[in-house]
Amino acid sequence: MPQITLELDANRIKELVFQLPPGDLVALADDVNERAETIQMMRLAETGFREWDDEEDIYVAEAPSR
């Protein structure tokens, strides 16, 4: 099946989105909001792991000497 590639900027996407029926627009807004919240939570969670990056890695197994 042939593939079509579109080059769209944010303004063109907004124009297309605003043509959606109200119910679809609300559902899309909910999905976008959920995705944005997930990204924010992932960024916040990353800050909690930074201190572990500086610690000695005690869980890395060393190869046995022969």
Short mmCIF file of N, CA and C in Angstrom, two decimals:
data_model
loop_
_atom_site.label_atom_id
_atom_site.label_comp_id
_atom_site.label_asym_id
_atom_site.label_seq_id
_atom_site.Cartn_x
_atom_site.Cartn_y
_atom_site.Cartn_z
N MET A 1 0.84 -1.16 0.00
CA MET A 1 0.00 0.00 0.00
C MET A 1 0.90 1.24 0.00
N PRO A 2 0.63 2.23 -0.84
CA PRO A 2 1.45 3.44 -0.88
C PRO A 2 1.29 4.26 0.40
N GLN A 3 2.35 4.92 0.77
CA GLN A 3 2.32 5.76 1.96
C GLN A 3 2.30 7.22 1.54
N ILE A 4 1.60 8.03 2.31
CA ILE A 4 1.53 9.46 2.06
C ILE A 4 2.21 10.17 3.22
N THR A 5 3.07 11.11 2.90
CA THR A 5 3.75 11.89 3.92
C THR A 5 3.25 13.32 3.85
N LEU A 6 2.84 13.84 5.00
CA LEU A 6 2.38 15.22 5.09
C LEU A 6 3.32 16.01 5.98
N GLU A 7 3.60 17.20 5.57
CA GLU A 7 4.39 18.10 6.40
C GLU A 7 3.44 19.16 6.93
N LEU A 8 3.18 19.09 8.23
CA LEU A 8 2.24 20.00 8.87
C LEU A 8 2.92 20.76 9.99
N ASP A 9 2.62 22.05 10.08
CA ASP A 9 3.13 22.79 11.23
C ASP A 9 2.01 22.86 12.27
N ALA A 10 2.32 23.39 13.42
CA ALA A 10 1.37 23.42 14.53
C ALA A 10 0.10 24.19 14.16
N ASN A 11 0.23 25.29 13.43
CA ASN A 11 -0.94 26.07 13.06
C ASN A 11 -1.88 25.29 12.14
N ARG A 12 -1.33 24.53 11.20
CA ARG A 12 -2.16 23.74 10.29
C ARG A 12 -2.85 22.61 11.06
N ILE A 13 -2.15 22.00 12.00
CA ILE A 13 -2.76 20.95 12.82
C ILE A 13 -3.91 21.53 13.63
N LYS A 14 -3.70 22.73 14.19
CA LYS A 14 -4.75 23.37 14.97
C LYS A 14 -5.98 23.64 14.09
N GLU A 15 -5.76 24.11 12.87
CA GLU A 15 -6.88 24.34 11.95
C GLU A 15 -7.66 23.06 11.71
N LEU A 16 -6.96 21.95 11.50
CA LEU A 16 -7.63 20.67 11.25
C LEU A 16 -8.37 20.17 12.49
N VAL A 17 -7.74 20.31 13.65
CA VAL A 17 -8.35 19.85 14.89
C VAL A 17 -9.64 20.62 15.16
N PHE A 18 -9.63 21.90 14.90
CA PHE A 18 -10.83 22.72 15.17
C PHE A 18 -11.97 22.41 14.23
N GLN A 19 -11.74 21.60 13.22
CA GLN A 19 -12.81 21.18 12.31
C GLN A 19 -13.52 19.92 12.82
N LEU A 20 -12.99 19.32 13.88
CA LEU A 20 -13.60 18.12 14.42
C LEU A 20 -14.95 18.42 15.05
N PRO A 21 -15.84 17.45 15.04
CA PRO A 21 -17.10 17.62 15.78
C PRO A 21 -16.81 17.80 17.27
N PRO A 22 -17.68 18.49 18.00
CA PRO A 22 -17.42 18.79 19.41
C PRO A 22 -17.08 17.57 20.26
N GLY A 23 -17.78 16.47 20.07
CA GLY A 23 -17.49 15.27 20.87
C GLY A 23 -16.09 14.73 20.62
N ASP A 24 -15.68 14.71 19.36
CA ASP A 24 -14.33 14.25 19.02
C ASP A 24 -13.28 15.22 19.54
N LEU A 25 -13.60 16.51 19.50
CA LEU A 25 -12.65 17.52 19.99
C LEU A 25 -12.43 17.36 21.49
N VAL A 26 -13.50 17.11 22.23
CA VAL A 26 -13.38 16.90 23.69
C VAL A 26 -12.58 15.64 23.97
N ALA A 27 -12.84 14.56 23.23
CA ALA A 27 -12.10 13.30 23.44
C ALA A 27 -10.62 13.50 23.12
N LEU A 28 -10.32 14.22 22.06
CA LEU A 28 -8.93 14.49 21.70
C LEU A 28 -8.25 15.34 22.78
N ALA A 29 -8.96 16.34 23.28
CA ALA A 29 -8.40 17.19 24.34
C ALA A 29 -8.09 16.36 25.58
N ASP A 30 -8.97 15.43 25.92
CA ASP A 30 -8.72 14.56 27.07
C ASP A 30 -7.48 13.70 26.85
N ASP A 31 -7.34 13.14 25.64
CA ASP A 31 -6.17 12.30 25.33
C ASP A 31 -4.88 13.11 25.38
N VAL A 32 -4.91 14.32 24.83
CA VAL A 32 -3.72 15.18 24.83
C VAL A 32 -3.37 15.56 26.26
N ASN A 33 -4.36 15.89 27.06
CA ASN A 33 -4.12 16.25 28.46
C ASN A 33 -3.51 15.09 29.23
N GLU A 34 -4.04 13.88 29.00
CA GLU A 34 -3.50 12.70 29.69
C GLU A 34 -2.03 12.48 29.30
N ARG A 35 -1.73 12.63 28.02
CA ARG A 35 -0.35 12.46 27.55
C ARG A 35 0.57 13.51 28.18
N ALA A 36 0.10 14.75 28.23
CA ALA A 36 0.90 15.83 28.83
C ALA A 36 1.16 15.56 30.31
N GLU A 37 0.15 15.07 31.03
CA GLU A 37 0.33 14.74 32.45
C GLU A 37 1.33 13.61 32.62
N THR A 38 1.28 12.63 31.74
CA THR A 38 2.22 11.50 31.81
C THR A 38 3.64 11.99 31.62
N ILE A 39 3.84 12.85 30.64
CA ILE A 39 5.19 13.39 30.37
C ILE A 39 5.68 14.18 31.58
N GLN A 40 4.81 14.99 32.17
CA GLN A 40 5.20 15.77 33.35
C GLN A 40 5.58 14.86 34.51
N MET A 41 4.81 13.81 34.73
CA MET A 41 5.11 12.88 35.82
C MET A 41 6.43 12.15 35.57
N MET A 42 6.69 11.79 34.32
CA MET A 42 7.95 11.11 34.00
C MET A 42 9.14 12.04 34.25
N ARG A 43 9.00 13.29 33.89
CA ARG A 43 10.08 14.26 34.14
C ARG A 43 10.31 14.44 35.63
N LEU A 44 9.23 14.52 36.37
CA LEU A 44 9.33 14.67 37.82
C LEU A 44 9.99 13.44 38.44
N ALA A 45 9.61 12.27 37.97
CA ALA A 45 10.17 11.03 38.51
C ALA A 45 11.66 10.94 38.23
N GLU A 46 12.10 11.44 37.08
CA GLU A 46 13.53 11.39 36.74
C GLU A 46 14.37 12.13 37.77
N THR A 47 13.84 13.20 38.34
CA THR A 47 14.62 13.96 39.31
C THR A 47 14.90 13.15 40.56
N GLY A 48 14.03 12.20 40.89
CA GLY A 48 14.24 11.36 42.07
C GLY A 48 15.34 10.34 41.89
N PHE A 49 15.70 10.03 40.65
CA PHE A 49 16.71 9.02 40.38
C PHE A 49 18.10 9.61 40.15
N ARG A 50 18.19 10.93 40.06
CA ARG A 50 19.50 11.56 39.79
C ARG A 50 20.52 11.24 40.87
N GLU A 51 20.08 11.22 42.13
CA GLU A 51 21.01 10.96 43.23
C GLU A 51 21.59 9.55 43.12
N TRP A 52 20.83 8.60 42.56
CA TRP A 52 21.32 7.24 42.41
C TRP A 52 22.42 7.16 41.37
N ASP A 53 22.39 8.07 40.39
CA ASP A 53 23.41 8.06 39.35
C ASP A 53 24.79 8.39 39.92
N ASP A 54 24.81 9.15 41.02
CA ASP A 54 26.08 9.56 41.61
C ASP A 54 26.62 8.54 42.61
N GLU A 55 25.81 7.60 43.01
CA GLU A 55 26.22 6.60 44.00
C GLU A 55 27.08 5.52 43.36
N GLU A 56 27.84 4.84 44.18
CA GLU A 56 28.63 3.69 43.72
C GLU A 56 27.66 2.60 43.28
N ASP A 57 27.96 1.98 42.16
CA ASP A 57 27.07 0.95 41.63
C ASP A 57 27.44 -0.39 42.25
N ILE A 58 26.77 -0.73 43.34
CA ILE A 58 27.11 -1.96 44.08
C ILE A 58 26.48 -3.19 43.45
N TYR A 59 25.61 -2.98 42.47
CA TYR A 59 24.91 -4.12 41.88
C TYR A 59 25.55 -4.61 40.58
N VAL A 60 26.63 -3.99 40.15
CA VAL A 60 27.31 -4.45 38.94
C VAL A 60 28.26 -5.57 39.34
N ALA A 61 28.04 -6.72 38.72
CA ALA A 61 28.89 -7.88 39.03
C ALA A 61 30.21 -7.75 38.28
N GLU A 62 31.28 -8.01 38.99
CA GLU A 62 32.60 -7.98 38.36
C GLU A 62 32.92 -9.35 37.83
N ALA A 63 33.63 -9.39 36.72
CA ALA A 63 34.02 -10.67 36.15
C ALA A 63 35.03 -11.34 37.07
N PRO A 64 34.92 -12.65 37.29
CA PRO A 64 35.87 -13.33 38.16
C PRO A 64 37.28 -13.33 37.56
N SER A 65 38.28 -13.19 38.44
CA SER A 65 39.68 -13.22 37.98
C SER A 65 40.11 -14.64 37.72
N ARG A 66 40.89 -14.83 36.66
CA ARG A 66 41.37 -16.18 36.35
C ARG A 66 42.84 -16.31 36.53
#
